[in-house]
Short mmCIF file of N, CA and C in Angstrom, two decimals:
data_model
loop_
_atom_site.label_atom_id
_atom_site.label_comp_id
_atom_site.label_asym_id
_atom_site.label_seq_id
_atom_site.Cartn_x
_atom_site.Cartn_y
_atom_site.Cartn_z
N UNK N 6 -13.44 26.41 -20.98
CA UNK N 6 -13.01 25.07 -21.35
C UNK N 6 -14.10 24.07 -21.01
N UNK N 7 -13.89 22.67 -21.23
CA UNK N 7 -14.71 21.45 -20.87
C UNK N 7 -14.49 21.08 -19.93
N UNK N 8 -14.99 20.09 -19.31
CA UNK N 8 -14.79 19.31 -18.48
C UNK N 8 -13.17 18.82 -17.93
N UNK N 9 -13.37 18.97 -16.71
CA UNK N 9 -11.98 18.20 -16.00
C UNK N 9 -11.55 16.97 -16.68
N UNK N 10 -10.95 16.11 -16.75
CA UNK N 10 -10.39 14.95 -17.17
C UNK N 10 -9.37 14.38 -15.97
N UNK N 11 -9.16 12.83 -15.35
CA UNK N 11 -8.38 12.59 -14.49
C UNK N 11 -7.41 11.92 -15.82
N UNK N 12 -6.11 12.18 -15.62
CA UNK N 12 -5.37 11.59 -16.64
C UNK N 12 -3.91 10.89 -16.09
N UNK N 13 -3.92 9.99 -16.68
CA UNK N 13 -2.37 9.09 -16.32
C UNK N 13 -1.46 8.45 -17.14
N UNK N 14 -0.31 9.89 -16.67
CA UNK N 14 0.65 9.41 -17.60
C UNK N 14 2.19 8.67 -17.02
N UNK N 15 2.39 7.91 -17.92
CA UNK N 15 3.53 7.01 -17.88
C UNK N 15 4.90 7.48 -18.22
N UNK N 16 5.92 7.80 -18.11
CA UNK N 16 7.18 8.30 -18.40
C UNK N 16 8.43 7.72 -17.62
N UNK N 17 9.20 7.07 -19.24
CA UNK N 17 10.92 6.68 -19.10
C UNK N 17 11.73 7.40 -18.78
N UNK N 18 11.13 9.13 -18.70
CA UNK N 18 12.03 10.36 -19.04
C UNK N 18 11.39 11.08 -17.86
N UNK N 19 12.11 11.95 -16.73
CA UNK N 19 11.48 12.48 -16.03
C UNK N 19 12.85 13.39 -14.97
N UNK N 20 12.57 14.46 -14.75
CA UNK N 20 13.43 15.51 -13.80
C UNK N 20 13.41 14.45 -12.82
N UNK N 21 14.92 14.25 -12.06
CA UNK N 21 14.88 13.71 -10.82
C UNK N 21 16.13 14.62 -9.89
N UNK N 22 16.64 14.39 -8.47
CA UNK N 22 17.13 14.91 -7.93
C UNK N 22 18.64 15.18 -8.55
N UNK N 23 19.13 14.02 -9.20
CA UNK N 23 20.40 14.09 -9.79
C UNK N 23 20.48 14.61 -11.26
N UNK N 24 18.96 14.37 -11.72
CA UNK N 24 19.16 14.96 -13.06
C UNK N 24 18.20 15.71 -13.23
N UNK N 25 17.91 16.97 -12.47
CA UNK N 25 16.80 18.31 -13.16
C UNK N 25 16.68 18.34 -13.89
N UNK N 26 17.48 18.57 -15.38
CA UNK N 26 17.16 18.44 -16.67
C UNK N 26 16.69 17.31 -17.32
N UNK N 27 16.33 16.33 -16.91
CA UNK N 27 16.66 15.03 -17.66
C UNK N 27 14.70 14.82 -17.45
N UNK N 28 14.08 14.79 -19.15
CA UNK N 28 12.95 14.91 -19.14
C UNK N 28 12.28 16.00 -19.24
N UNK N 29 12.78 17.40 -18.46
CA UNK N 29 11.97 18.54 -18.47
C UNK N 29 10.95 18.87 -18.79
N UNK N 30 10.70 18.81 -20.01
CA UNK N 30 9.70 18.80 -21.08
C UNK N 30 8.65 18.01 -21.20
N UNK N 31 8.66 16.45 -20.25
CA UNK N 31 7.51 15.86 -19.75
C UNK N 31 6.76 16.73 -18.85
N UNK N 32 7.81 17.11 -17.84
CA UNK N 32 7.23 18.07 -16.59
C UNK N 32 5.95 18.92 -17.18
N UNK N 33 7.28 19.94 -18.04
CA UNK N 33 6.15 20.83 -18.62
C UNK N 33 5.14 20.75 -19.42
N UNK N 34 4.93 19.95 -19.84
CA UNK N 34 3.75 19.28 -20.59
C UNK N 34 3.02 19.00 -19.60
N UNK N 35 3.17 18.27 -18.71
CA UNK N 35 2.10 17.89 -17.50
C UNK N 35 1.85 18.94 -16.80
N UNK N 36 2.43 19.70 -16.23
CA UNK N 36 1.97 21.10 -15.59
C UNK N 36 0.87 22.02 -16.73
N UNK N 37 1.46 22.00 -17.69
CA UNK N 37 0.51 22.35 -18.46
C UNK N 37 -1.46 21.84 -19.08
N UNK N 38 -1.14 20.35 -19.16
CA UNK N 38 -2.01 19.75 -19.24
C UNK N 38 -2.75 19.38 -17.37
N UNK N 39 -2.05 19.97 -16.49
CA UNK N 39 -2.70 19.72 -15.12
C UNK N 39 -3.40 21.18 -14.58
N UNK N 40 -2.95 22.71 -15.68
CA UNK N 40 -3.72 23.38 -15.49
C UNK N 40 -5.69 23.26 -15.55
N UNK N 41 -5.84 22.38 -16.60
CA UNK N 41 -7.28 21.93 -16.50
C UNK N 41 -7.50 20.64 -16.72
N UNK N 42 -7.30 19.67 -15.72
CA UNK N 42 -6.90 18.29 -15.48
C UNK N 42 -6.36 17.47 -14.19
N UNK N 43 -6.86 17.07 -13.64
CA UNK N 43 -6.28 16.44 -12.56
C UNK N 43 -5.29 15.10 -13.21
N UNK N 44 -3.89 15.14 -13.44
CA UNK N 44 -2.88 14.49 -14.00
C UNK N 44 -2.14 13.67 -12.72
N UNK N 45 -1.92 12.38 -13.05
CA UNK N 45 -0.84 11.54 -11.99
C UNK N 45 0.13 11.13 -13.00
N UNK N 46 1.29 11.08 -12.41
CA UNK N 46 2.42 10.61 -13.27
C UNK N 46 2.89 9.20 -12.59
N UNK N 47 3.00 8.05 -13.12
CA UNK N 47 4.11 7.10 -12.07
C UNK N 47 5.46 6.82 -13.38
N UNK N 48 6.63 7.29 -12.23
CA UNK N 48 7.78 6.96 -12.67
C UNK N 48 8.48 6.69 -11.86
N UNK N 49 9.25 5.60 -12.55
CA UNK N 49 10.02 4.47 -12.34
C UNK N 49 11.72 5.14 -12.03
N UNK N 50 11.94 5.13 -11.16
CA UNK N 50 13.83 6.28 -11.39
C UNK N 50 14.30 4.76 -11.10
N UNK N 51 14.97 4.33 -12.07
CA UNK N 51 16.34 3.56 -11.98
C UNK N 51 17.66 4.10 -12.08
N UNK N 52 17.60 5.54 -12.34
CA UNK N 52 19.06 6.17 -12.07
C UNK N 52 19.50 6.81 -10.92
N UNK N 53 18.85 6.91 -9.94
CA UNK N 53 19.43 7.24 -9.08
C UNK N 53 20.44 6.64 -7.63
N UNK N 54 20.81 6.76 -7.50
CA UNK N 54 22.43 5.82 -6.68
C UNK N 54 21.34 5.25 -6.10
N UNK N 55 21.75 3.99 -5.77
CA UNK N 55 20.59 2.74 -4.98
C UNK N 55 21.25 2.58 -3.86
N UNK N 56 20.44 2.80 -2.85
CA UNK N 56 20.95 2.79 -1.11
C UNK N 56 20.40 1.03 -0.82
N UNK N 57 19.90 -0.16 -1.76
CA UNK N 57 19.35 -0.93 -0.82
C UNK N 57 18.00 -0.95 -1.45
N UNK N 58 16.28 -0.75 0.01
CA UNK N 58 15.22 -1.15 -0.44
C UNK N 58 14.81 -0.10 -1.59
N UNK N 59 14.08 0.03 -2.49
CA UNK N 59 13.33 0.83 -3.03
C UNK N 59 12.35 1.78 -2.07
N UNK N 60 12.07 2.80 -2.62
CA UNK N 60 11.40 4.24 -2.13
C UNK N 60 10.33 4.71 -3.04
N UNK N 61 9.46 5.04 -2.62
CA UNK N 61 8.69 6.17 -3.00
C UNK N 61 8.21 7.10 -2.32
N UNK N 62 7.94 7.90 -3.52
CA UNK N 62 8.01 9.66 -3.37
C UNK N 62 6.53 9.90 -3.72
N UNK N 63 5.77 10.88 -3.48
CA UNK N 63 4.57 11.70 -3.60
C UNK N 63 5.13 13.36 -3.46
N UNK N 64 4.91 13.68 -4.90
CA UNK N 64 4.72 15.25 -4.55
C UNK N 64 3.45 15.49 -5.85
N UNK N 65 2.97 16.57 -4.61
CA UNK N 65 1.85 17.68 -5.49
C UNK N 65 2.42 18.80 -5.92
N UNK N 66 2.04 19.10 -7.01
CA UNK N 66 1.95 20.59 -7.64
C UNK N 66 0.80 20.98 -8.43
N UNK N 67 0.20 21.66 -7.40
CA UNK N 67 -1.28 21.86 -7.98
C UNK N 67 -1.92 20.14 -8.31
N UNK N 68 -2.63 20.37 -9.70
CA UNK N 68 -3.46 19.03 -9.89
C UNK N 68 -2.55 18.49 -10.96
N UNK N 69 -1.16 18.15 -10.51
CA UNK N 69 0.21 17.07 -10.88
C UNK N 69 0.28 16.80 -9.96
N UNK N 70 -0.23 15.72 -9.75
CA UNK N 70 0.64 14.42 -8.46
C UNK N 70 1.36 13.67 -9.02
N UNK N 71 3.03 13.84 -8.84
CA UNK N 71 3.98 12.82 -9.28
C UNK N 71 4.44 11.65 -8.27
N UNK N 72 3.94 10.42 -8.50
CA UNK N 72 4.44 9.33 -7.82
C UNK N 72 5.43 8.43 -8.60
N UNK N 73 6.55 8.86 -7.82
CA UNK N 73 8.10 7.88 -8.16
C UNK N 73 8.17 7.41 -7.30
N UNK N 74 9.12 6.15 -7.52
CA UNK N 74 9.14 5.14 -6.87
C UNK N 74 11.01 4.70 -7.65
N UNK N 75 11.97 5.17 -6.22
CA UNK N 75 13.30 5.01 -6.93
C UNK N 75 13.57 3.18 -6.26
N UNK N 76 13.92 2.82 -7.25
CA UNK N 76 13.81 1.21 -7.52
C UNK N 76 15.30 0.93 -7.21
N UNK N 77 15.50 0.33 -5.59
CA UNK N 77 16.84 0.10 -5.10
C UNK N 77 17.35 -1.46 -5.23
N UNK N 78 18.31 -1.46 -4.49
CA UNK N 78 19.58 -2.76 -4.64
C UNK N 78 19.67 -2.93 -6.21
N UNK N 79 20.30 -4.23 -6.07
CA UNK N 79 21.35 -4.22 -7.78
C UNK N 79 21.19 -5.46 -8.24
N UNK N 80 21.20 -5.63 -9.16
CA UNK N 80 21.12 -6.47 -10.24
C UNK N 80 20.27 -5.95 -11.49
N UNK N 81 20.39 -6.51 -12.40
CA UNK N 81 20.44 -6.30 -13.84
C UNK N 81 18.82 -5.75 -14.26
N UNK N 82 18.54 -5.31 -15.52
CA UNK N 82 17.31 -5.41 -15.75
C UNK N 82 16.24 -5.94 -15.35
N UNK N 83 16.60 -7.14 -15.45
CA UNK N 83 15.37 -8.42 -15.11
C UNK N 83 15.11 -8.58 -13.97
N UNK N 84 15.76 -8.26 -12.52
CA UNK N 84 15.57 -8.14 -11.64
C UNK N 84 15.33 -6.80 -11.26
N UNK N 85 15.53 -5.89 -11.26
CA UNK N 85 14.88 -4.86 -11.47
C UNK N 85 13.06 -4.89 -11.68
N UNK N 86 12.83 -5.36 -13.39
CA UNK N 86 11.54 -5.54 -13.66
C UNK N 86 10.64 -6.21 -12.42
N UNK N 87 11.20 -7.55 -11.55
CA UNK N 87 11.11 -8.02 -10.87
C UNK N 87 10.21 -6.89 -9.19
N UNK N 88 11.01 -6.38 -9.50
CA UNK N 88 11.02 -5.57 -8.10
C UNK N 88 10.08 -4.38 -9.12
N UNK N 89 9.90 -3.59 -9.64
CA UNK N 89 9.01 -2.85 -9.53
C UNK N 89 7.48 -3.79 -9.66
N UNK N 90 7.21 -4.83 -10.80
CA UNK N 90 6.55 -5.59 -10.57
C UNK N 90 5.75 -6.00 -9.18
N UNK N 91 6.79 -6.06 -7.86
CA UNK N 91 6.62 -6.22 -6.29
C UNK N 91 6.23 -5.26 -6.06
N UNK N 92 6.45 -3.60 -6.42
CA UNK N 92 6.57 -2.73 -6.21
C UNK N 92 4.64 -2.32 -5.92
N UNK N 93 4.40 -2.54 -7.15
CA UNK N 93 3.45 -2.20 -7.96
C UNK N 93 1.95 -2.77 -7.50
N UNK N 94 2.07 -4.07 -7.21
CA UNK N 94 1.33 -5.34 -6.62
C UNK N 94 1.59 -5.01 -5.19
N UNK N 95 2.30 -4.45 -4.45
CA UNK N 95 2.33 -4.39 -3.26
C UNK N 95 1.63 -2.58 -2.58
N UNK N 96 1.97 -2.10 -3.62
CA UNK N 96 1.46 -0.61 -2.88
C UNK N 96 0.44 0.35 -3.85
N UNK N 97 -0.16 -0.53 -4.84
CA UNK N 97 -1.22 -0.17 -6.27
C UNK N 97 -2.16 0.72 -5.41
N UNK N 98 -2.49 0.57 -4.08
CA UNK N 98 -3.57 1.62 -3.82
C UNK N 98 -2.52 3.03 -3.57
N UNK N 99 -2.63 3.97 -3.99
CA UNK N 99 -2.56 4.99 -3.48
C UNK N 99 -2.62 6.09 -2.58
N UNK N 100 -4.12 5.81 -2.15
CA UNK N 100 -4.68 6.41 -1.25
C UNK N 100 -5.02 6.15 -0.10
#
């Protein structure tokens, strides 16, 4: 093959704790494309039961690093947008 590639992808759709199935097929596409690729994913989980502050997650699998970030307390869309916005601007370094 060619050259490595660092690649970053974005996804509405993604396996989470409450919903394994939900997305799958992003997964596997990225596992696939992270066999020769160093791939980061950031996703956004707004479905999962909200305890309060927002969270994020880091897991590796191989060269898939998935960073979610489950986006807590309540209110509507727009506040929501709000808070990952904070989210985003507040913890953009990674490393």
């Amino acid at each position: 093959m060619g050259e490595s590639h660092n690649v970053l992808a974005l996804s509405s759709w993604y396996p989470t704790t409450n919903k394994p199935g939900f997305g799958i097929f992003v997964k596997r596409h990225l596992l696939e494309i992270a066999q020769s690729n160093i791939v980061n994913l950031l996703y956004f989980d707004f479905d999962t039961p909200r305890s309060g502050k927002s969270r994020y997650n880091k897991s590796v699998y191989g060269n898939l690093v998935e960073h979610t970030v489950i986006v807590g307390g309540k209110g509507g869309v727009l506040l929501s947008f709000f808070r990952v916005l904070y989210w985003y601007l507040h913890y953009r370094d990674w490393e």
